[in-house]
Amino acid sequence: MARPSREIHLTARPQGAPKPTDFELVEVDVADPGEGELLVRNAFVSVDPYMRGRMNDVRSYVPPFALGEPLTGGAVGQVVVSRNERFAEGSWVVHDHGWRELALLDGRGVRLVDPDLAPVSTALGVLGMTGLTAFVGVGDIGAVAAGETVFVSGAAGAVGSVAAQLARTRGAHVIGSAGSAEKVAWLEELGLQAAFDYREQATREALREHAPDGIDVYFDNVGGETLEAAIGAMRLRGRVVACGSISRYNDTEARPGPRNLHMVVTKRLRLQGFIVSDHGDRYRAFVEEVAPRVRDGTIRYRETIVDGIDRAPAAFIGLLEGANTGKMLVRVGPSPGKEHVSD
Ligand SMILES: NC(=O)c1ccc[n+]([C@@H]2O[C@H](COP(=O)([O-])OP(=O)(O)OC[C@H]3O[C@@H](n4cnc5c(N)ncnc54)[C@H](OP(=O)(O)O)[C@@H]3O)[C@@H](O)[C@H]2O)c1
């Protein structure tokens, strides 16, 4: 019995900022699962900045999206039909066949989610890929220690908000930047020692004000001029955790990097990039440390939820413009009892 579903296809490679016409909503019939397969009704699909890179026809650490094919990405949903003994019908799973209502999966890369522990949406954010990114970045790459001064850009986003709070729980003095007064107010509520709106105050100036003695660790979500300002403010032997450079994702031509890169030498800095998918072995330690803190409220999170698979392209365009606070998600189906918590 084939079932109707809707999914989003990429119809054109965006030039600069993505436009609604780069995407198409397509109605399909999804076949019954074969031996070893499972059919999942997605509840939430994840909207992530890295997807912008995959829309270009350039090989990177993940291959580009194909034109005329459904987009993929993180998703959480419920198993409706299973012919795979690892996944019972009715169970909740996280997987990478997002941007569609129904997903036919072969069981690879599928992980069970306990809907009684936390709202299932968190499996895509604070307790999922973006939370793990923050955990690896702050702990393993940045080795943030008590008493250090840490600057996090994109601090009101999914990765940044968790990174800033994890640095704070390690006893660091944390400064965050974000793109609106509302986001700055939330960062202050989260207990960061300082937060500023980079659209209102130049980052270089804000760092001079909030970290007059310099910063030890910069958690970089933004790149470009923000990275340049942070390098300028680094102390001797500081570390840059190179997580992302969203200010450059819509560029159509490569721009020269930080003009002060020579300071990496003079200040003996370490600048290290990382990709979360290389760190799956840290998932268990991450959940053990972060899940109890999410449950007891010492790590808080927000989700920006857009309703309907047809609005996934708008959510993605919005993400690149700063429309989200915390994790950007699209709700495409029902989710179990526990309601999403917005703090
Ligand atoms: N290395 C990895 O494995 C890994 C994994 C996940 C994510 N990442 C990276 O981590 C970063 C954050 O990802 P996320 O999923 O947590 O997204 P997010 O921060 O929740 O959402 C993106 C945010 O970026 C900000 N932004 C957009 N354009 C900007 C600009 N020109 N300058 C400064 N800020 C800008 C916007 O917030 P404002 O309102 O504050 O501008 C927007 O809300 C991205 O760079 C992403 O590529 C890396």
mmCIF file of C-alpha atoms and ligand atoms in Angstrom:
data_model
loop_
_atom_site.group_PDB
_atom_site.id
_atom_site.type_symbol
_atom_site.label_atom_id
_atom_site.label_comp_id
_atom_site.label_asym_id
_atom_site.label_seq_id
_atom_site.Cartn_x
_atom_site.Cartn_y
_atom_site.Cartn_z
ATOM 1 C CA MET A 1 0.000 0.000 0.000
ATOM 2 C CA ALA A 2 1.774 3.153 -1.176
ATOM 3 C CA ARG A 3 1.258 6.198 1.065
ATOM 4 C CA PRO A 4 1.150 9.843 -0.055
ATOM 5 C CA SER A 5 3.894 12.104 1.275
ATOM 6 C CA ARG A 6 5.336 15.516 0.507
ATOM 7 C CA GLU A 7 9.006 16.396 0.268
ATOM 8 C CA ILE A 8 11.244 19.293 -0.699
ATOM 9 C CA HIS A 9 13.471 19.068 -3.765
ATOM 10 C CA LEU A 10 16.298 21.389 -4.756
ATOM 11 C CA THR A 11 15.469 22.717 -8.214
ATOM 12 C CA ALA A 12 18.278 25.262 -8.674
ATOM 13 C CA ARG A 13 21.648 25.878 -7.055
ATOM 14 C CA PRO A 14 21.293 29.160 -5.109
ATOM 15 C CA GLN A 15 23.404 32.070 -6.317
ATOM 16 C CA GLY A 16 24.168 34.032 -3.163
ATOM 17 C CA ALA A 17 21.286 33.952 -0.675
ATOM 18 C CA PRO A 18 18.824 31.101 -1.386
ATOM 19 C CA LYS A 19 15.400 32.035 -2.819
ATOM 20 C CA PRO A 20 12.039 30.236 -2.553
ATOM 21 C CA THR A 21 12.256 29.374 -6.277
ATOM 22 C CA ASP A 22 15.392 27.280 -5.635
ATOM 23 C CA PHE A 23 13.092 24.722 -3.954
ATOM 24 C CA GLU A 24 9.987 22.768 -4.918
ATOM 25 C CA LEU A 25 7.341 20.953 -2.877
ATOM 26 C CA VAL A 26 6.760 17.544 -4.505
ATOM 27 C CA GLU A 27 3.985 15.018 -3.788
ATOM 28 C CA VAL A 28 5.107 11.406 -3.928
ATOM 29 C CA ASP A 29 3.823 7.935 -3.073
ATOM 30 C CA VAL A 30 6.065 6.065 -0.654
ATOM 31 C CA ALA A 31 6.236 2.296 -1.113
ATOM 32 C CA ASP A 32 5.788 -0.274 1.646
ATOM 33 C CA PRO A 33 8.989 -1.209 3.456
ATOM 34 C CA GLY A 34 10.791 -4.243 2.084
ATOM 35 C CA GLU A 35 12.695 -6.777 4.171
ATOM 36 C CA GLY A 36 14.987 -4.917 6.645
ATOM 37 C CA GLU A 37 13.340 -1.539 5.982
ATOM 38 C CA LEU A 38 11.174 0.734 8.110
ATOM 39 C CA LEU A 39 8.720 3.505 7.336
ATOM 40 C CA VAL A 40 8.918 6.577 9.582
ATOM 41 C CA ARG A 41 6.457 9.447 9.915
ATOM 42 C CA ASN A 42 8.667 12.452 10.595
ATOM 43 C CA ALA A 43 7.617 14.824 13.373
ATOM 44 C CA PHE A 44 10.441 17.401 13.117
ATOM 45 C CA VAL A 45 13.031 18.021 10.461
ATOM 46 C CA SER A 46 16.233 19.871 11.166
ATOM 47 C CA VAL A 47 17.268 23.036 9.342
ATOM 48 C CA ASP A 48 21.044 23.474 9.369
ATOM 49 C CA PRO A 49 23.544 25.984 7.974
ATOM 50 C CA TYR A 50 25.796 23.246 6.491
ATOM 51 C CA MET A 51 22.993 22.496 4.018
ATOM 52 C CA ARG A 52 23.854 25.773 2.240
ATOM 53 C CA GLY A 53 27.292 24.363 1.322
ATOM 54 C CA ARG A 54 25.727 21.170 -0.026
ATOM 55 C CA MET A 55 23.529 23.244 -2.352
ATOM 56 C CA ASN A 56 26.653 24.345 -4.284
ATOM 57 C CA ASP A 57 28.080 22.013 -6.876
ATOM 58 C CA VAL A 58 31.309 21.640 -4.934
ATOM 59 C CA ARG A 59 32.741 18.545 -3.291
ATOM 60 C CA SER A 60 33.370 19.020 0.393
ATOM 61 C CA TYR A 61 33.328 16.706 3.380
ATOM 62 C CA VAL A 62 29.833 15.713 2.225
ATOM 63 C CA PRO A 63 28.785 15.455 -1.438
ATOM 64 C CA PRO A 64 26.546 18.174 -2.956
ATOM 65 C CA PHE A 65 22.765 17.747 -3.050
ATOM 66 C CA ALA A 66 21.511 16.557 -6.438
ATOM 67 C CA LEU A 67 19.081 18.761 -8.361
ATOM 68 C CA GLY A 68 15.572 17.324 -8.621
ATOM 69 C CA GLU A 69 16.108 15.024 -5.651
ATOM 70 C CA PRO A 70 14.698 15.376 -2.121
ATOM 71 C CA LEU A 71 16.918 17.255 0.286
ATOM 72 C CA THR A 72 18.227 15.264 3.216
ATOM 73 C CA GLY A 73 18.969 16.315 6.767
ATOM 74 C CA GLY A 74 18.365 15.316 10.366
ATOM 75 C CA ALA A 75 14.842 14.271 11.351
ATOM 76 C CA VAL A 76 13.023 12.657 14.239
ATOM 77 C CA GLY A 77 9.912 10.580 13.747
ATOM 78 C CA GLN A 78 7.870 7.543 14.678
ATOM 79 C CA VAL A 79 8.141 4.113 13.083
ATOM 80 C CA VAL A 80 4.789 3.316 11.447
ATOM 81 C CA VAL A 81 5.708 0.079 9.659
ATOM 82 C CA SER A 82 8.784 -1.981 10.418
ATOM 83 C CA ARG A 83 10.358 -4.938 8.704
ATOM 84 C CA ASN A 84 13.568 -4.412 10.673
ATOM 85 C CA GLU A 85 13.810 -6.239 14.000
ATOM 86 C CA ARG A 86 15.891 -3.437 15.595
ATOM 87 C CA PHE A 87 13.026 -0.929 15.347
ATOM 88 C CA ALA A 88 9.589 -1.771 16.724
ATOM 89 C CA GLU A 89 6.512 -0.114 15.272
ATOM 90 C CA GLY A 90 5.594 2.861 17.450
ATOM 91 C CA SER A 91 9.189 3.561 18.520
ATOM 92 C CA TRP A 92 10.821 6.969 17.954
ATOM 93 C CA VAL A 93 13.966 7.348 15.898
ATOM 94 C CA VAL A 94 16.387 9.990 14.704
ATOM 95 C CA HIS A 95 17.829 9.624 11.197
ATOM 96 C CA ASP A 96 19.092 11.627 8.230
ATOM 97 C CA HIS A 97 16.131 11.468 5.799
ATOM 98 C CA GLY A 98 14.566 14.802 6.685
ATOM 99 C CA TRP A 99 12.812 17.393 4.485
ATOM 100 C CA ARG A 100 9.948 14.944 3.840
ATOM 101 C CA GLU A 101 6.881 13.756 5.709
ATOM 102 C CA LEU A 102 7.389 10.000 5.306
ATOM 103 C CA ALA A 103 10.834 8.410 5.203
ATOM 104 C CA LEU A 104 11.587 4.899 3.975
ATOM 105 C CA LEU A 105 14.792 3.805 5.731
ATOM 106 C CA ASP A 106 17.072 0.785 5.528
ATOM 107 C CA GLY A 107 18.045 1.036 9.205
ATOM 108 C CA ARG A 108 21.567 2.392 8.652
ATOM 109 C CA GLY A 109 22.350 5.530 10.657
ATOM 110 C CA VAL A 110 19.033 5.247 12.538
ATOM 111 C CA ARG A 111 19.085 5.704 16.332
ATOM 112 C CA LEU A 112 16.308 5.091 18.853
ATOM 113 C CA VAL A 113 15.048 8.058 20.897
ATOM 114 C CA ASP A 114 13.314 7.736 24.281
ATOM 115 C CA PRO A 115 10.306 10.093 24.162
ATOM 116 C CA ASP A 116 9.910 9.873 27.970
ATOM 117 C CA LEU A 117 13.331 11.412 28.653
ATOM 118 C CA ALA A 118 12.881 14.707 26.804
ATOM 119 C CA PRO A 119 10.710 16.164 24.023
ATOM 120 C CA VAL A 120 11.668 14.301 20.836
ATOM 121 C CA SER A 121 12.586 17.580 19.120
ATOM 122 C CA THR A 122 15.627 17.859 21.396
ATOM 123 C CA ALA A 123 17.145 14.850 19.599
ATOM 124 C CA LEU A 124 17.903 17.283 16.758
ATOM 125 C CA GLY A 125 19.156 20.157 18.915
ATOM 126 C CA VAL A 126 20.342 20.440 22.485
ATOM 127 C CA LEU A 127 20.565 16.627 22.859
ATOM 128 C CA GLY A 128 21.410 15.978 19.220
ATOM 129 C CA MET A 129 23.855 17.011 16.537
ATOM 130 C CA THR A 130 24.134 20.693 17.454
ATOM 131 C CA GLY A 131 24.512 19.956 21.189
ATOM 132 C CA LEU A 132 27.225 17.395 20.450
ATOM 133 C CA THR A 133 29.006 19.967 18.275
ATOM 134 C CA ALA A 134 29.063 22.400 21.201
ATOM 135 C CA PHE A 135 30.234 19.670 23.592
ATOM 136 C CA VAL A 136 33.120 18.564 21.358
ATOM 137 C CA GLY A 137 34.065 22.148 20.518
ATOM 138 C CA VAL A 138 34.167 23.439 24.077
ATOM 139 C CA GLY A 139 35.643 20.352 25.736
ATOM 140 C CA ASP A 140 37.781 18.439 23.237
ATOM 141 C CA ILE A 141 38.893 21.153 20.802
ATOM 142 C CA GLY A 142 38.851 24.259 22.990
ATOM 143 C CA ALA A 143 39.711 22.535 26.301
ATOM 144 C CA VAL A 144 38.000 25.429 28.083
ATOM 145 C CA ALA A 145 39.154 25.702 31.713
ATOM 146 C CA ALA A 146 37.873 27.525 34.791
ATOM 147 C CA GLY A 147 38.848 31.174 34.950
ATOM 148 C CA GLU A 148 39.426 31.516 31.195
ATOM 149 C CA THR A 149 37.709 34.140 29.071
ATOM 150 C CA VAL A 150 35.711 32.636 26.202
ATOM 151 C CA PHE A 151 34.032 34.450 23.318
ATOM 152 C CA VAL A 152 31.230 32.652 21.435
ATOM 153 C CA SER A 153 29.821 34.164 18.226
ATOM 154 C CA GLY A 154 26.375 33.105 17.003
ATOM 155 C CA ALA A 155 25.757 32.608 20.721
ATOM 156 C CA ALA A 156 21.949 32.598 20.541
ATOM 157 C CA GLY A 157 21.922 29.851 17.905
ATOM 158 C CA ALA A 158 21.633 26.097 18.356
ATOM 159 C CA VAL A 159 25.362 25.352 18.699
ATOM 160 C CA GLY A 160 26.334 28.703 20.202
ATOM 161 C CA SER A 161 23.791 28.725 23.032
ATOM 162 C CA VAL A 162 24.914 25.300 24.224
ATOM 163 C CA ALA A 163 28.606 26.136 23.755
ATOM 164 C CA ALA A 164 28.242 29.314 25.805
ATOM 165 C CA GLN A 165 26.452 27.484 28.631
ATOM 166 C CA LEU A 166 28.924 24.585 28.631
ATOM 167 C CA ALA A 167 31.811 27.050 28.866
ATOM 168 C CA ARG A 168 30.014 28.735 31.752
ATOM 169 C CA THR A 169 29.513 25.410 33.584
ATOM 170 C CA ARG A 170 33.278 24.858 33.252
ATOM 171 C CA GLY A 171 33.816 28.091 35.176
ATOM 172 C CA ALA A 172 34.783 30.302 32.256
ATOM 173 C CA HIS A 173 33.956 33.993 31.874
ATOM 174 C CA VAL A 174 31.753 33.925 28.772
ATOM 175 C CA ILE A 175 31.015 36.683 26.253
ATOM 176 C CA GLY A 176 28.476 36.059 23.508
ATOM 177 C CA SER A 177 27.462 37.910 20.356
ATOM 178 C CA ALA A 178 24.135 37.713 18.542
ATOM 179 C CA GLY A 179 22.118 39.697 16.012
ATOM 180 C CA SER A 180 19.276 41.303 17.984
ATOM 181 C CA ALA A 181 18.434 42.910 21.329
ATOM 182 C CA GLU A 182 16.028 40.013 22.125
ATOM 183 C CA LYS A 183 18.777 37.463 21.553
ATOM 184 C CA VAL A 184 21.181 39.472 23.716
ATOM 185 C CA ALA A 185 18.571 39.609 26.504
ATOM 186 C CA TRP A 186 18.223 35.807 26.363
ATOM 187 C CA LEU A 187 22.009 35.374 26.576
ATOM 188 C CA GLU A 188 22.024 37.548 29.688
ATOM 189 C CA GLU A 189 19.277 35.356 31.164
ATOM 190 C CA LEU A 190 21.439 32.316 30.461
ATOM 191 C CA GLY A 191 24.069 33.738 32.783
ATOM 192 C CA LEU A 192 26.731 34.821 30.303
ATOM 193 C CA GLN A 193 28.925 37.490 31.854
ATOM 194 C CA ALA A 194 28.451 39.743 28.807
ATOM 195 C CA ALA A 195 26.527 39.734 25.550
ATOM 196 C CA PHE A 196 26.341 42.219 22.700
ATOM 197 C CA ASP A 197 24.478 42.794 19.432
ATOM 198 C CA TYR A 198 27.134 42.718 16.713
ATOM 199 C CA ARG A 199 24.834 44.689 14.412
ATOM 200 C CA GLU A 200 24.841 47.579 16.911
ATOM 201 C CA GLN A 201 28.416 47.458 18.195
ATOM 202 C CA ALA A 202 31.531 46.436 16.268
ATOM 203 C CA THR A 203 32.884 43.147 17.605
ATOM 204 C CA ARG A 204 36.382 44.560 17.979
ATOM 205 C CA GLU A 205 35.069 47.379 20.165
ATOM 206 C CA ALA A 206 32.789 45.086 22.205
ATOM 207 C CA LEU A 207 35.675 42.728 22.933
ATOM 208 C CA ARG A 208 37.790 45.639 24.083
ATOM 209 C CA GLU A 209 34.968 46.642 26.433
ATOM 210 C CA HIS A 210 34.028 43.194 27.786
ATOM 211 C CA ALA A 211 37.436 41.486 27.697
ATOM 212 C CA PRO A 212 39.986 44.248 28.282
ATOM 213 C CA ASP A 213 42.658 41.638 29.106
ATOM 214 C CA GLY A 214 41.888 39.567 26.015
ATOM 215 C CA ILE A 215 40.253 36.195 25.344
ATOM 216 C CA ASP A 216 41.656 32.698 25.833
ATOM 217 C CA VAL A 217 39.238 30.775 23.620
ATOM 218 C CA TYR A 218 37.175 31.901 20.650
ATOM 219 C CA PHE A 219 34.334 29.547 19.587
ATOM 220 C CA ASP A 220 33.836 30.627 15.979
ATOM 221 C CA ASN A 221 30.446 30.078 14.351
ATOM 222 C CA VAL A 222 30.667 33.092 12.063
ATOM 223 C CA GLY A 223 34.132 33.519 10.453
ATOM 224 C CA GLY A 224 35.017 36.579 8.366
ATOM 225 C CA GLU A 225 35.385 39.892 10.159
ATOM 226 C CA THR A 226 34.262 38.384 13.473
ATOM 227 C CA LEU A 227 37.153 35.930 13.328
ATOM 228 C CA GLU A 228 39.519 38.781 12.518
ATOM 229 C CA ALA A 229 38.291 40.771 15.521
ATOM 230 C CA ALA A 230 38.630 37.729 17.774
ATOM 231 C CA ILE A 231 42.186 36.989 16.613
ATOM 232 C CA GLY A 232 43.025 40.588 17.409
ATOM 233 C CA ALA A 233 41.697 40.114 20.949
ATOM 234 C CA MET A 234 43.346 36.737 21.658
ATOM 235 C CA ARG A 235 45.781 36.335 24.496
ATOM 236 C CA LEU A 236 49.094 34.543 24.153
ATOM 237 C CA ARG A 237 48.564 30.817 23.462
ATOM 238 C CA GLY A 238 44.833 31.284 22.899
ATOM 239 C CA ARG A 239 42.734 28.714 21.022
ATOM 240 C CA VAL A 240 40.299 29.270 18.193
ATOM 241 C CA VAL A 241 37.623 26.559 17.894
ATOM 242 C CA ALA A 242 36.763 26.788 14.195
ATOM 243 C CA CYS A 243 33.201 25.452 14.105
ATOM 244 C CA GLY A 244 31.632 27.361 11.199
ATOM 245 C CA SER A 245 31.743 30.562 9.179
ATOM 246 C CA ILE A 246 28.122 31.368 8.442
ATOM 247 C CA SER A 247 28.887 34.983 7.466
ATOM 248 C CA ARG A 248 30.491 33.564 4.290
ATOM 249 C CA TYR A 249 28.112 30.763 3.293
ATOM 250 C CA ASN A 250 26.258 32.849 0.697
ATOM 251 C CA ASP A 251 29.425 34.280 -0.865
ATOM 252 C CA THR A 252 29.673 33.707 -4.607
ATOM 253 C CA GLU A 253 33.436 34.323 -4.619
ATOM 254 C CA ALA A 254 36.048 33.497 -2.004
ATOM 255 C CA ARG A 255 37.101 36.534 0.010
ATOM 256 C CA PRO A 256 40.524 36.981 1.615
ATOM 257 C CA GLY A 257 40.700 35.596 5.134
ATOM 258 C CA PRO A 258 41.527 37.451 8.346
ATOM 259 C CA ARG A 259 44.066 40.182 7.571
ATOM 260 C CA ASN A 260 45.754 39.589 10.922
ATOM 261 C CA LEU A 261 46.451 35.868 10.500
ATOM 262 C CA HIS A 262 50.131 36.564 11.226
ATOM 263 C CA MET A 263 49.042 36.934 14.867
ATOM 264 C CA VAL A 264 48.598 33.155 14.981
ATOM 265 C CA VAL A 265 52.405 33.106 14.984
ATOM 266 C CA THR A 266 53.168 36.106 17.150
ATOM 267 C CA LYS A 267 50.605 35.133 19.797
ATOM 268 C CA ARG A 268 51.353 31.358 19.490
ATOM 269 C CA LEU A 269 47.676 30.643 18.791
ATOM 270 C CA ARG A 270 46.097 27.300 17.943
ATOM 271 C CA LEU A 271 43.318 27.436 15.348
ATOM 272 C CA GLN A 272 41.596 24.086 14.957
ATOM 273 C CA GLY A 273 38.637 23.080 12.842
ATOM 274 C CA PHE A 274 36.479 20.044 13.472
ATOM 275 C CA ILE A 275 33.445 18.261 11.994
ATOM 276 C CA VAL A 276 31.003 16.758 14.454
ATOM 277 C CA SER A 277 30.430 13.603 12.409
ATOM 278 C CA ASP A 278 34.048 12.588 13.178
ATOM 279 C CA HIS A 279 33.172 12.559 16.884
ATOM 280 C CA GLY A 280 30.346 10.041 17.159
ATOM 281 C CA ASP A 281 32.384 8.240 19.824
ATOM 282 C CA ARG A 282 31.735 11.236 22.113
ATOM 283 C CA TYR A 283 27.961 10.914 21.882
ATOM 284 C CA ARG A 284 27.574 8.774 25.026
ATOM 285 C CA ALA A 285 29.753 11.088 27.154
ATOM 286 C CA PHE A 286 27.844 14.064 25.761
ATOM 287 C CA VAL A 287 24.441 12.648 26.694
ATOM 288 C CA GLU A 288 25.674 11.611 30.143
ATOM 289 C CA GLU A 289 26.887 15.137 30.869
ATOM 290 C CA VAL A 290 24.324 17.274 29.102
ATOM 291 C CA ALA A 291 20.990 15.396 29.415
ATOM 292 C CA PRO A 292 20.823 15.707 33.240
ATOM 293 C CA ARG A 293 21.698 19.400 32.964
ATOM 294 C CA VAL A 294 18.918 19.931 30.429
ATOM 295 C CA ARG A 295 16.470 18.102 32.698
ATOM 296 C CA ASP A 296 17.438 20.114 35.804
ATOM 297 C CA GLY A 297 17.461 23.387 33.873
ATOM 298 C CA THR A 298 21.157 24.250 34.283
ATOM 299 C CA ILE A 299 21.418 24.100 30.506
ATOM 300 C CA ARG A 300 18.497 25.827 28.839
ATOM 301 C CA TYR A 301 17.453 25.720 25.240
ATOM 302 C CA ARG A 302 15.072 27.297 22.785
ATOM 303 C CA GLU A 303 13.596 26.029 19.569
ATOM 304 C CA THR A 304 12.176 28.083 16.732
ATOM 305 C CA ILE A 305 9.496 25.902 15.175
ATOM 306 C CA VAL A 306 8.035 26.550 11.739
ATOM 307 C CA ASP A 307 4.940 24.515 10.826
ATOM 308 C CA GLY A 308 4.554 22.486 7.635
ATOM 309 C CA ILE A 309 6.953 20.806 5.212
ATOM 310 C CA ASP A 310 5.933 23.395 2.605
ATOM 311 C CA ARG A 311 7.564 26.043 4.799
ATOM 312 C CA ALA A 312 10.930 24.281 5.153
ATOM 313 C CA PRO A 313 12.572 26.456 2.448
ATOM 314 C CA ALA A 314 11.333 29.608 4.242
ATOM 315 C CA ALA A 315 12.747 28.252 7.511
ATOM 316 C CA PHE A 316 16.107 27.650 5.838
ATOM 317 C CA ILE A 317 16.178 31.116 4.269
ATOM 318 C CA GLY A 318 15.228 32.514 7.696
ATOM 319 C CA LEU A 319 18.011 30.596 9.436
ATOM 320 C CA LEU A 320 20.617 32.298 7.257
ATOM 321 C CA GLU A 321 19.044 35.683 8.086
ATOM 322 C CA GLY A 322 18.941 35.111 11.857
ATOM 323 C CA ALA A 323 15.190 34.417 12.194
ATOM 324 C CA ASN A 324 15.838 31.675 14.777
ATOM 325 C CA THR A 325 16.685 31.723 18.444
ATOM 326 C CA GLY A 326 18.126 28.349 19.405
ATOM 327 C CA LYS A 327 17.482 25.405 17.114
ATOM 328 C CA MET A 328 15.562 25.948 13.870
ATOM 329 C CA LEU A 329 13.086 23.107 13.251
ATOM 330 C CA VAL A 330 10.178 22.401 10.950
ATOM 331 C CA ARG A 331 7.240 20.479 12.413
ATOM 332 C CA VAL A 332 5.890 18.100 9.772
ATOM 333 C CA GLY A 333 3.859 15.642 11.846
ATOM 334 C CA PRO A 334 2.522 14.801 15.306
ATOM 335 C CA SER A 335 4.867 14.292 18.266
ATOM 336 C CA PRO A 336 4.236 12.453 21.548
ATOM 337 C CA GLY A 337 2.790 13.750 24.825
ATOM 338 C CA LYS A 338 5.751 15.694 26.169
ATOM 339 C CA GLU A 339 5.408 19.200 24.853
ATOM 340 C CA HIS A 340 8.267 21.277 23.607
ATOM 341 C CA VAL A 341 9.707 23.436 26.397
ATOM 342 C CA SER A 342 10.529 27.000 25.548
ATOM 343 C CA ASP A 343 12.333 28.832 28.286
HETATM 344 N N1 LIG B 1 31.792 21.925 12.673
HETATM 345 C C1 LIG B 1 30.659 21.232 12.748
HETATM 346 O O1 LIG B 1 30.635 19.997 12.782
HETATM 347 C C2 LIG B 1 29.359 21.987 12.826
HETATM 348 C C3 LIG B 1 28.156 21.350 13.182
HETATM 349 C C4 LIG B 1 26.984 22.126 13.297
HETATM 350 C C5 LIG B 1 27.014 23.478 13.005
HETATM 351 N N2 LIG B 1 28.211 24.038 12.627
HETATM 352 C C6 LIG B 1 28.317 25.476 12.354
HETATM 353 O O2 LIG B 1 27.981 26.134 13.548
HETATM 354 C C7 LIG B 1 27.417 27.400 13.237
HETATM 355 C C8 LIG B 1 26.070 27.527 13.947
HETATM 356 O O3 LIG B 1 25.191 26.522 13.446
HETATM 357 P P1 LIG B 1 23.746 26.323 14.093
HETATM 358 O O4 LIG B 1 23.182 25.079 13.526
HETATM 359 O O5 LIG B 1 23.855 26.469 15.551
HETATM 360 O O6 LIG B 1 22.935 27.543 13.491
HETATM 361 P P2 LIG B 1 22.301 28.740 14.323
HETATM 362 O O7 LIG B 1 23.416 29.472 14.989
HETATM 363 O O8 LIG B 1 21.198 28.201 15.146
HETATM 364 O O9 LIG B 1 21.627 29.613 13.195
HETATM 365 C C9 LIG B 1 22.381 30.407 12.359
HETATM 366 C C10 LIG B 1 22.579 31.802 12.965
HETATM 367 O O10 LIG B 1 23.694 32.406 12.346
HETATM 368 C C11 LIG B 1 23.605 33.787 12.519
HETATM 369 N N3 LIG B 1 24.087 34.489 11.324
HETATM 370 C C12 LIG B 1 23.599 34.424 10.083
HETATM 371 N N4 LIG B 1 24.320 35.235 9.267
HETATM 372 C C13 LIG B 1 25.266 35.812 10.040
HETATM 373 C C14 LIG B 1 26.313 36.759 9.797
HETATM 374 N N5 LIG B 1 26.534 37.250 8.563
HETATM 375 N N6 LIG B 1 27.088 37.145 10.817
HETATM 376 C C15 LIG B 1 26.874 36.657 12.060
HETATM 377 N N7 LIG B 1 25.904 35.755 12.358
HETATM 378 C C16 LIG B 1 25.117 35.350 11.352
HETATM 379 C C17 LIG B 1 22.135 34.124 12.789
HETATM 380 O O11 LIG B 1 22.021 34.616 14.118
HETATM 381 P P3 LIG B 1 22.217 36.190 14.467
HETATM 382 O O12 LIG B 1 20.843 36.752 14.614
HETATM 383 O O13 LIG B 1 22.969 36.137 15.740
HETATM 384 O O14 LIG B 1 22.960 36.801 13.329
HETATM 385 C C18 LIG B 1 21.452 32.768 12.695
HETATM 386 O O15 LIG B 1 20.394 32.624 13.599
HETATM 387 C C19 LIG B 1 27.327 27.464 11.717
HETATM 388 O O16 LIG B 1 28.464 28.128 11.242
HETATM 389 C C20 LIG B 1 27.360 26.013 11.313
HETATM 390 O O17 LIG B 1 27.815 25.823 9.997
HETATM 391 C C21 LIG B 1 29.363 23.332 12.546
#
